[in-house]
Amino acid sequence: MAMIPSFFDNRRGTIFDPFTWEPFKDFPFPPSSLVSHENSAFVNTRVDWKETPEAHVFKADLPGLKKEEVKVEVEDERVLQISGERSVEKEDKNDTWHRVERSSGKFLRRFRLPENAKVDQVKATMENGVLTVTVPKEEVKKPDVKAIEISG
């Protein structure tokens, strides 16, 4: 029973407070080992995808990364893949950390490109921590319309 936390602490009148409840306090491992800072996923890579008349434009916020740490690839003919890795900051034993919120580790985002994408002409630029990937679109040919005279 010690492995299952008690909501009421086996005392009458004790009210369950979800803001102070520590669900893992009775487990045999320390809570800090739940998430490894070395292996935490850099999952918050946000990407905007907009379509203009000329191209599909992807913008990814990658603050603190250099262009050498980011890869842009087209695989399986129509899948755009953006990947990279943010290294863990070296720790000094004399430092006292008060908060660690910036993520580190590898990230990977994939997007299936539409049929009108010119995958052989993809361009990527990186400026001020924003990666911009431009995928030109093929021109849509307007069908030839021939007017037919109506007799009668």
CSV table of N, CA and C in Angstrom, one decimal, residues 1-151:
chain,number,residue,atom,x,y,z
A,1,MET,N,0.8,-1.2,0.0
A,1,MET,CA,0.0,0.0,0.0
A,1,MET,C,0.8,1.3,0.0
A,2,ALA,N,2.1,1.1,0.4
A,2,ALA,CA,3.0,2.3,0.5
A,2,ALA,C,3.2,2.9,-0.9
A,3,MET,N,3.1,2.0,-2.0
A,3,MET,CA,3.4,2.5,-3.3
A,3,MET,C,2.2,3.3,-3.9
A,4,ILE,N,1.0,3.2,-3.3
A,4,ILE,CA,-0.2,3.9,-3.8
A,4,ILE,C,-0.4,5.1,-2.9
A,5,PRO,N,-0.3,6.3,-3.4
A,5,PRO,CA,-0.4,7.5,-2.5
A,5,PRO,C,-1.9,7.6,-2.0
A,6,SER,N,-2.0,8.1,-0.8
A,6,SER,CA,-3.3,8.3,-0.2
A,6,SER,C,-3.7,9.7,-0.4
A,7,PHE,N,-4.9,9.9,-0.9
A,7,PHE,CA,-5.4,11.3,-1.1
A,7,PHE,C,-5.7,12.0,0.3
A,8,PHE,N,-6.0,11.2,1.3
A,8,PHE,CA,-6.4,11.8,2.5
A,8,PHE,C,-5.5,11.5,3.7
A,9,ASP,N,-4.3,11.0,3.4
A,9,ASP,CA,-3.3,10.7,4.4
A,9,ASP,C,-3.8,9.9,5.5
A,10,ASN,N,-4.8,9.1,5.3
A,10,ASN,CA,-5.5,8.3,6.4
A,10,ASN,C,-5.9,9.1,7.6
A,11,ARG,N,-6.1,10.3,7.5
A,11,ARG,CA,-6.6,11.1,8.6
A,11,ARG,C,-7.9,11.8,8.2
A,12,ARG,N,-8.8,11.9,9.2
A,12,ARG,CA,-10.1,12.6,8.9
A,12,ARG,C,-9.8,14.1,8.9
A,13,GLY,N,-10.5,14.8,8.0
A,13,GLY,CA,-10.4,16.2,7.9
A,13,GLY,C,-9.3,16.7,7.0
A,14,THR,N,-8.4,15.8,6.5
A,14,THR,CA,-7.4,16.3,5.7
A,14,THR,C,-8.0,16.5,4.3
A,15,ILE,N,-7.7,17.6,3.7
A,15,ILE,CA,-8.3,17.9,2.3
A,15,ILE,C,-7.2,17.7,1.3
A,16,PHE,N,-7.6,17.0,0.2
A,16,PHE,CA,-6.6,16.8,-0.9
A,16,PHE,C,-6.3,18.1,-1.6
A,17,ASP,N,-5.1,18.5,-1.7
A,17,ASP,CA,-4.7,19.7,-2.4
A,17,ASP,C,-3.9,19.3,-3.6
A,18,PRO,N,-4.5,19.4,-4.8
A,18,PRO,CA,-3.8,19.0,-6.1
A,18,PRO,C,-2.6,19.8,-6.4
A,19,PHE,N,-2.4,21.0,-5.8
A,19,PHE,CA,-1.3,21.9,-6.1
A,19,PHE,C,0.0,21.5,-5.3
A,20,THR,N,-0.2,20.9,-4.2
A,20,THR,CA,0.9,20.5,-3.4
A,20,THR,C,1.2,19.0,-3.4
A,21,TRP,N,0.3,18.2,-4.0
A,21,TRP,CA,0.4,16.8,-4.0
A,21,TRP,C,1.6,16.3,-4.8
A,22,GLU,N,2.4,15.5,-4.3
A,22,GLU,CA,3.6,14.9,-4.9
A,22,GLU,C,3.3,13.5,-5.3
A,23,PRO,N,2.9,13.2,-6.5
A,23,PRO,CA,2.5,11.8,-6.8
A,23,PRO,C,3.6,10.8,-6.7
A,24,PHE,N,4.8,11.2,-6.9
A,24,PHE,CA,5.9,10.2,-7.0
A,24,PHE,C,6.8,10.2,-5.7
A,25,LYS,N,6.3,10.8,-4.6
A,25,LYS,CA,7.1,10.9,-3.4
A,25,LYS,C,7.3,9.5,-2.7
A,26,ASP,N,6.4,8.6,-2.9
A,26,ASP,CA,6.5,7.3,-2.3
A,26,ASP,C,7.1,6.3,-3.2
A,27,PHE,N,7.5,6.6,-4.4
A,27,PHE,CA,8.2,5.7,-5.2
A,27,PHE,C,9.7,5.6,-4.9
A,28,PRO,N,10.4,4.5,-5.2
A,28,PRO,CA,11.7,4.3,-4.8
A,28,PRO,C,12.8,5.0,-5.6
A,29,PHE,N,12.4,6.0,-6.4
A,29,PHE,CA,13.4,6.7,-7.1
A,29,PHE,C,13.2,8.2,-6.9
A,30,PRO,N,14.2,9.0,-6.9
A,30,PRO,CA,14.1,10.5,-6.7
A,30,PRO,C,13.4,11.1,-7.9
A,31,PRO,N,12.5,12.1,-7.7
A,31,PRO,CA,11.8,12.8,-8.8
A,31,PRO,C,12.7,13.4,-9.8
A,32,SER,N,13.9,13.8,-9.4
A,32,SER,CA,14.8,14.4,-10.4
A,32,SER,C,15.3,13.4,-11.5
A,33,SER,N,15.2,12.1,-11.2
A,33,SER,CA,15.6,11.2,-12.2
A,33,SER,C,14.5,10.9,-13.2
A,34,LEU,N,13.3,11.5,-13.1
A,34,LEU,CA,12.3,11.3,-14.0
A,34,LEU,C,12.6,11.8,-15.4
A,35,VAL,N,13.3,12.9,-15.4
A,35,VAL,CA,13.6,13.5,-16.7
A,35,VAL,C,15.1,13.7,-16.7
A,36,SER,N,15.8,13.2,-17.7
A,36,SER,CA,17.2,13.4,-17.9
A,36,SER,C,17.4,14.6,-18.7
A,37,HIS,N,18.2,15.6,-18.2
A,37,HIS,CA,18.4,16.8,-18.9
A,37,HIS,C,19.3,16.6,-20.1
A,38,GLU,N,20.1,15.5,-20.1
A,38,GLU,CA,20.9,15.2,-21.3
A,38,GLU,C,20.1,14.7,-22.4
A,39,ASN,N,19.0,14.0,-22.1
A,39,ASN,CA,18.2,13.3,-23.2
A,39,ASN,C,16.8,13.9,-23.4
A,40,SER,N,16.6,15.1,-22.8
A,40,SER,CA,15.3,15.6,-22.9
A,40,SER,C,15.1,16.1,-24.4
A,41,ALA,N,13.9,15.8,-24.9
A,41,ALA,CA,13.7,16.1,-26.3
A,41,ALA,C,13.4,17.6,-26.5
A,42,PHE,N,13.9,18.1,-27.6
A,42,PHE,CA,13.8,19.5,-28.0
A,42,PHE,C,12.5,19.6,-28.8
A,43,VAL,N,11.3,19.3,-28.1
A,43,VAL,CA,10.1,19.1,-28.8
A,43,VAL,C,9.3,20.4,-29.1
A,44,ASN,N,9.8,21.5,-28.5
A,44,ASN,CA,9.0,22.7,-28.7
A,44,ASN,C,9.4,23.5,-30.0
A,45,THR,N,10.0,22.8,-31.0
A,45,THR,CA,10.3,23.4,-32.2
A,45,THR,C,9.1,23.8,-33.0
A,46,ARG,N,8.7,25.0,-33.0
A,46,ARG,CA,7.5,25.5,-33.6
A,46,ARG,C,7.8,25.9,-35.1
A,47,VAL,N,7.0,25.4,-36.0
A,47,VAL,CA,7.2,25.7,-37.4
A,47,VAL,C,5.9,26.2,-38.0
A,48,ASP,N,6.0,27.4,-38.7
A,48,ASP,CA,4.9,27.9,-39.4
A,48,ASP,C,5.0,27.5,-40.9
A,49,TRP,N,3.9,27.2,-41.5
A,49,TRP,CA,3.9,26.8,-43.0
A,49,TRP,C,2.8,27.6,-43.6
A,50,LYS,N,3.3,28.5,-44.6
A,50,LYS,CA,2.3,29.3,-45.3
A,50,LYS,C,2.5,29.0,-46.8
A,51,GLU,N,1.5,29.2,-47.5
A,51,GLU,CA,1.5,29.0,-49.0
A,51,GLU,C,1.3,30.3,-49.7
A,52,THR,N,2.2,30.7,-50.5
A,52,THR,CA,2.0,31.9,-51.3
A,52,THR,C,1.7,31.5,-52.7
A,53,PRO,N,1.4,32.4,-53.6
A,53,PRO,CA,1.1,32.0,-55.0
A,53,PRO,C,2.4,31.4,-55.6
A,54,GLU,N,3.6,31.7,-55.1
A,54,GLU,CA,4.8,31.2,-55.8
A,54,GLU,C,5.4,30.0,-55.0
A,55,ALA,N,5.2,29.9,-53.7
A,55,ALA,CA,6.0,28.9,-53.0
A,55,ALA,C,5.3,28.5,-51.7
A,56,HIS,N,5.8,27.4,-51.1
A,56,HIS,CA,5.5,27.0,-49.7
A,56,HIS,C,6.6,27.5,-48.9
A,57,VAL,N,6.3,28.2,-47.8
A,57,VAL,CA,7.4,28.8,-47.0
A,57,VAL,C,7.2,28.3,-45.5
A,58,PHE,N,8.3,27.7,-45.0
A,58,PHE,CA,8.3,27.2,-43.7
A,58,PHE,C,9.3,28.0,-42.8
A,59,LYS,N,8.8,28.4,-41.6
A,59,LYS,CA,9.7,29.2,-40.7
A,59,LYS,C,9.7,28.5,-39.4
A,60,ALA,N,10.9,28.2,-38.9
A,60,ALA,CA,11.1,27.5,-37.6
A,60,ALA,C,11.9,28.4,-36.7
A,61,ASP,N,11.5,28.6,-35.5
A,61,ASP,CA,12.2,29.3,-34.4
A,61,ASP,C,13.3,28.4,-33.8
A,62,LEU,N,14.5,28.7,-34.0
A,62,LEU,CA,15.6,27.9,-33.5
A,62,LEU,C,16.6,28.8,-32.8
A,63,PRO,N,16.2,29.5,-31.8
A,63,PRO,CA,17.1,30.4,-31.1
A,63,PRO,C,18.4,29.7,-30.6
A,64,GLY,N,19.5,30.4,-30.8
A,64,GLY,CA,20.8,29.9,-30.2
A,64,GLY,C,21.4,28.8,-31.1
A,65,LEU,N,20.8,28.4,-32.1
A,65,LEU,CA,21.5,27.4,-33.0
A,65,LEU,C,22.2,28.0,-34.2
A,66,LYS,N,23.3,27.4,-34.6
A,66,LYS,CA,24.0,27.9,-35.8
A,66,LYS,C,23.5,27.0,-37.0
A,67,LYS,N,23.7,27.6,-38.2
A,67,LYS,CA,23.2,26.8,-39.3
A,67,LYS,C,23.9,25.5,-39.5
A,68,GLU,N,25.1,25.4,-38.9
A,68,GLU,CA,25.8,24.1,-39.0
A,68,GLU,C,25.2,23.0,-38.1
A,69,GLU,N,24.3,23.4,-37.1
A,69,GLU,CA,23.7,22.5,-36.2
A,69,GLU,C,22.3,22.1,-36.7
A,70,VAL,N,21.9,22.5,-37.9
A,70,VAL,CA,20.6,22.3,-38.4
A,70,VAL,C,20.7,21.6,-39.8
A,71,LYS,N,19.9,20.6,-40.1
A,71,LYS,CA,19.8,19.9,-41.4
A,71,LYS,C,18.5,20.1,-42.0
A,72,VAL,N,18.4,20.4,-43.3
A,72,VAL,CA,17.2,20.4,-44.0
A,72,VAL,C,17.3,19.5,-45.2
A,73,GLU,N,16.4,18.5,-45.3
A,73,GLU,CA,16.5,17.5,-46.3
A,73,GLU,C,15.1,17.2,-46.9
A,74,VAL,N,15.1,16.7,-48.1
A,74,VAL,CA,13.9,16.2,-48.7
A,74,VAL,C,14.1,14.7,-48.9
A,75,GLU,N,13.2,13.9,-48.3
A,75,GLU,CA,13.4,12.5,-48.5
A,75,GLU,C,12.1,11.9,-49.1
A,76,ASP,N,12.2,10.7,-49.6
A,76,ASP,CA,11.1,10.0,-50.3
A,76,ASP,C,10.4,10.9,-51.2
A,77,GLU,N,11.1,11.8,-51.9
A,77,GLU,CA,10.6,12.7,-52.9
A,77,GLU,C,9.7,13.8,-52.5
A,78,ARG,N,8.9,13.6,-51.4
A,78,ARG,CA,8.0,14.7,-51.1
A,78,ARG,C,7.9,15.0,-49.6
A,79,VAL,N,8.9,14.5,-48.8
A,79,VAL,CA,8.9,14.8,-47.3
A,79,VAL,C,10.0,15.7,-47.0
A,80,LEU,N,9.6,16.9,-46.5
A,80,LEU,CA,10.6,17.9,-46.0
A,80,LEU,C,10.9,17.5,-44.6
A,81,GLN,N,12.2,17.4,-44.3
A,81,GLN,CA,12.6,17.1,-42.9
A,81,GLN,C,13.6,18.1,-42.4
A,82,ILE,N,13.3,18.7,-41.2
A,82,ILE,CA,14.1,19.7,-40.5
A,82,ILE,C,14.5,19.0,-39.2
A,83,SER,N,15.9,19.0,-39.0
A,83,SER,CA,16.4,18.3,-37.8
A,83,SER,C,17.6,19.0,-37.3
A,84,GLY,N,18.0,18.7,-36.1
A,84,GLY,CA,19.2,19.3,-35.5
A,84,GLY,C,19.3,18.9,-34.1
A,85,GLU,N,20.3,19.6,-33.4
A,85,GLU,CA,20.5,19.2,-32.0
A,85,GLU,C,21.1,20.5,-31.3
A,86,ARG,N,20.5,20.7,-30.1
A,86,ARG,CA,21.0,21.8,-29.2
A,86,ARG,C,21.8,21.1,-28.1
A,87,SER,N,23.1,21.4,-28.0
A,87,SER,CA,23.9,20.8,-27.0
A,87,SER,C,23.6,21.2,-25.6
A,88,VAL,N,23.8,20.4,-24.6
A,88,VAL,CA,23.6,20.7,-23.2
A,88,VAL,C,24.7,21.7,-22.8
A,89,GLU,N,24.3,22.7,-22.0
A,89,GLU,CA,25.3,23.7,-21.6
A,89,GLU,C,26.2,23.0,-20.5
A,90,LYS,N,27.5,23.2,-20.6
A,90,LYS,CA,28.4,22.6,-19.7
A,90,LYS,C,28.2,23.2,-18.3
A,91,GLU,N,28.2,22.3,-17.3
A,91,GLU,CA,27.9,22.7,-15.9
A,91,GLU,C,29.3,22.9,-15.2
A,92,ASP,N,29.3,23.9,-14.4
A,92,ASP,CA,30.5,24.2,-13.5
A,92,ASP,C,30.0,23.7,-12.1
A,93,LYS,N,30.8,23.0,-11.5
A,93,LYS,CA,30.5,22.5,-10.1
A,93,LYS,C,30.3,23.6,-9.1
A,94,ASN,N,30.8,24.8,-9.4
A,94,ASN,CA,30.6,25.9,-8.5
A,94,ASN,C,29.3,26.7,-8.7
A,95,ASP,N,28.6,26.4,-9.8
A,95,ASP,CA,27.4,27.1,-10.2
A,95,ASP,C,26.2,26.5,-9.4
A,96,THR,N,25.3,27.4,-9.0
A,96,THR,CA,24.1,27.0,-8.4
A,96,THR,C,22.9,27.3,-9.4
A,97,TRP,N,22.2,26.3,-9.9
A,97,TRP,CA,21.2,26.5,-10.8
A,97,TRP,C,19.9,26.7,-10.0
A,98,HIS,N,19.2,27.8,-10.4
A,98,HIS,CA,17.9,28.1,-9.8
A,98,HIS,C,16.7,27.6,-10.6
A,99,ARG,N,16.9,27.6,-11.9
A,99,ARG,CA,15.9,27.2,-12.9
A,99,ARG,C,16.5,26.8,-14.2
A,100,VAL,N,16.0,25.7,-14.7
A,100,VAL,CA,16.5,25.2,-16.1
A,100,VAL,C,15.2,25.0,-16.9
A,101,GLU,N,15.0,25.9,-17.8
A,101,GLU,CA,13.8,25.9,-18.7
A,101,GLU,C,14.1,25.7,-20.2
A,102,ARG,N,15.3,26.1,-20.6
A,102,ARG,CA,15.6,25.9,-22.0
A,102,ARG,C,15.9,24.4,-22.3
A,103,SER,N,15.3,24.0,-23.4
A,103,SER,CA,15.4,22.6,-23.7
A,103,SER,C,16.7,22.3,-24.5
A,104,SER,N,17.2,21.1,-24.5
A,104,SER,CA,18.3,20.7,-25.2
A,104,SER,C,18.0,19.3,-25.8
A,105,GLY,N,18.9,18.9,-26.7
A,105,GLY,CA,18.7,17.6,-27.3
A,105,GLY,C,18.4,17.7,-28.8
A,106,LYS,N,17.9,16.6,-29.3
A,106,LYS,CA,17.6,16.5,-30.8
A,106,LYS,C,16.2,16.9,-31.1
A,107,PHE,N,16.0,17.4,-32.2
A,107,PHE,CA,14.6,17.7,-32.7
A,107,PHE,C,14.5,17.2,-34.1
A,108,LEU,N,13.3,16.9,-34.5
A,108,LEU,CA,13.0,16.5,-35.9
A,108,LEU,C,11.5,16.8,-36.2
A,109,ARG,N,11.3,17.5,-37.3
A,109,ARG,CA,10.0,17.8,-37.8
A,109,ARG,C,9.9,17.4,-39.3
A,110,ARG,N,8.8,16.8,-39.7
A,110,ARG,CA,8.6,16.3,-41.1
A,110,ARG,C,7.3,16.8,-41.6
A,111,PHE,N,7.3,17.2,-42.9
A,111,PHE,CA,6.1,17.7,-43.5
A,111,PHE,C,6.0,17.1,-44.9
A,112,ARG,N,4.8,16.5,-45.2
A,112,ARG,CA,4.6,15.9,-46.5
A,112,ARG,C,4.2,17.1,-47.4
A,113,LEU,N,5.0,17.2,-48.5
A,113,LEU,CA,4.8,18.3,-49.4
A,113,LEU,C,3.8,18.0,-50.5
A,114,PRO,N,3.0,19.0,-50.9
A,114,PRO,CA,2.0,18.7,-51.9
A,114,PRO,C,2.6,18.4,-53.3
A,115,GLU,N,1.7,17.9,-54.2
A,115,GLU,CA,2.2,17.6,-55.5
A,115,GLU,C,2.8,18.7,-56.3
A,116,ASN,N,2.4,19.9,-56.1
A,116,ASN,CA,2.9,21.1,-56.9
A,116,ASN,C,4.2,21.6,-56.4
A,117,ALA,N,4.9,21.0,-55.4
A,117,ALA,CA,6.2,21.4,-54.9
A,117,ALA,C,7.3,21.0,-55.8
A,118,LYS,N,8.2,22.0,-56.1
A,118,LYS,CA,9.4,21.7,-56.8
A,118,LYS,C,10.5,21.3,-55.8
A,119,VAL,N,10.6,20.1,-55.5
A,119,VAL,CA,11.5,19.6,-54.5
A,119,VAL,C,13.0,19.7,-54.9
A,120,ASP,N,13.2,19.9,-56.2
A,120,ASP,CA,14.6,20.0,-56.6
A,120,ASP,C,15.1,21.4,-56.5
A,121,GLN,N,14.3,22.4,-56.1
A,121,GLN,CA,14.6,23.8,-56.0
A,121,GLN,C,14.5,24.4,-54.6
A,122,VAL,N,14.5,23.5,-53.6
A,122,VAL,CA,14.3,24.0,-52.2
A,122,VAL,C,15.5,24.8,-51.7
A,123,LYS,N,15.2,26.0,-51.1
A,123,LYS,CA,16.3,26.8,-50.5
A,123,LYS,C,16.0,27.1,-49.0
A,124,ALA,N,17.1,27.2,-48.3
A,124,ALA,CA,17.0,27.4,-46.8
A,124,ALA,C,17.9,28.5,-46.4
A,125,THR,N,17.5,29.4,-45.5
A,125,THR,CA,18.3,30.5,-45.0
A,125,THR,C,18.1,30.5,-43.4
A,126,MET,N,19.1,31.0,-42.7
A,126,MET,CA,19.0,31.1,-41.3
A,126,MET,C,19.4,32.5,-40.9
A,127,GLU,N,18.5,33.2,-40.2
A,127,GLU,CA,18.9,34.6,-39.8
A,127,GLU,C,18.2,34.9,-38.4
A,128,ASN,N,19.0,35.3,-37.5
A,128,ASN,CA,18.6,35.7,-36.1
A,128,ASN,C,17.8,34.5,-35.5
A,129,GLY,N,18.3,33.3,-35.6
A,129,GLY,CA,17.6,32.2,-35.0
A,129,GLY,C,16.3,31.7,-35.6
A,130,VAL,N,16.0,32.2,-36.8
A,130,VAL,CA,14.8,31.8,-37.6
A,130,VAL,C,15.3,31.1,-38.9
A,131,LEU,N,14.9,29.8,-39.0
A,131,LEU,CA,15.2,29.1,-40.2
A,131,LEU,C,14.0,29.3,-41.2
A,132,THR,N,14.3,29.7,-42.4
A,132,THR,CA,13.3,29.8,-43.4
A,132,THR,C,13.6,28.9,-44.6
A,133,VAL,N,12.6,28.0,-44.9
A,133,VAL,CA,12.8,27.1,-46.0
A,133,VAL,C,11.7,27.4,-47.0
A,134,THR,N,12.2,27.6,-48.2
A,134,THR,CA,11.3,28.0,-49.3
A,134,THR,C,11.2,26.9,-50.4
A,135,VAL,N,10.0,26.4,-50.6
A,135,VAL,CA,9.9,25.3,-51.6
A,135,VAL,C,9.0,25.9,-52.7
A,136,PRO,N,9.6,26.2,-53.9
A,136,PRO,CA,8.8,26.8,-55.0
A,136,PRO,C,7.7,25.9,-55.5
A,137,LYS,N,6.7,26.5,-56.0
A,137,LYS,CA,5.6,25.7,-56.6
A,137,LYS,C,5.6,25.7,-58.1
A,138,GLU,N,5.1,24.6,-58.7
A,138,GLU,CA,5.0,24.6,-60.1
A,138,GLU,C,3.8,25.4,-60.5
A,139,GLU,N,4.0,26.1,-61.7
A,139,GLU,CA,2.9,26.9,-62.2
A,139,GLU,C,1.8,26.0,-62.6
A,140,VAL,N,0.6,26.5,-62.2
A,140,VAL,CA,-0.6,25.7,-62.6
A,140,VAL,C,-1.0,26.2,-64.0
A,141,LYS,N,-0.9,25.3,-64.9
A,141,LYS,CA,-1.3,25.7,-66.3
A,141,LYS,C,-2.8,25.8,-66.4
A,142,LYS,N,-3.2,27.0,-66.9
A,142,LYS,CA,-4.6,27.2,-67.1
A,142,LYS,C,-5.0,26.4,-68.4
A,143,PRO,N,-6.1,25.7,-68.4
A,143,PRO,CA,-6.5,25.0,-69.5
A,143,PRO,C,-6.8,25.9,-70.7
A,144,ASP,N,-6.5,25.5,-71.9
A,144,ASP,CA,-6.8,26.3,-73.0
A,144,ASP,C,-8.3,26.3,-73.2
A,145,VAL,N,-8.9,27.4,-73.3
A,145,VAL,CA,-10.4,27.5,-73.5
A,145,VAL,C,-10.7,28.0,-74.9
A,146,LYS,N,-11.4,27.2,-75.6
A,146,LYS,CA,-11.8,27.6,-76.9
A,146,LYS,C,-13.3,27.9,-76.9
A,147,ALA,N,-13.6,29.1,-77.4
A,147,ALA,CA,-15.0,29.5,-77.4
A,147,ALA,C,-15.7,28.8,-78.6
A,148,ILE,N,-16.8,28.2,-78.3
A,148,ILE,CA,-17.6,27.5,-79.4
A,148,ILE,C,-18.8,28.4,-79.8
A,149,GLU,N,-18.9,28.6,-81.0
A,149,GLU,CA,-20.0,29.4,-81.5
A,149,GLU,C,-21.3,28.6,-81.5
A,150,ILE,N,-22.3,29.2,-81.1
A,150,ILE,CA,-23.6,28.5,-81.0
A,150,ILE,C,-24.4,28.9,-82.2
A,151,SER,N,-24.7,27.9,-83.0
A,151,SER,CA,-25.5,28.2,-84.2
A,151,SER,C,-27.0,28.0,-83.9
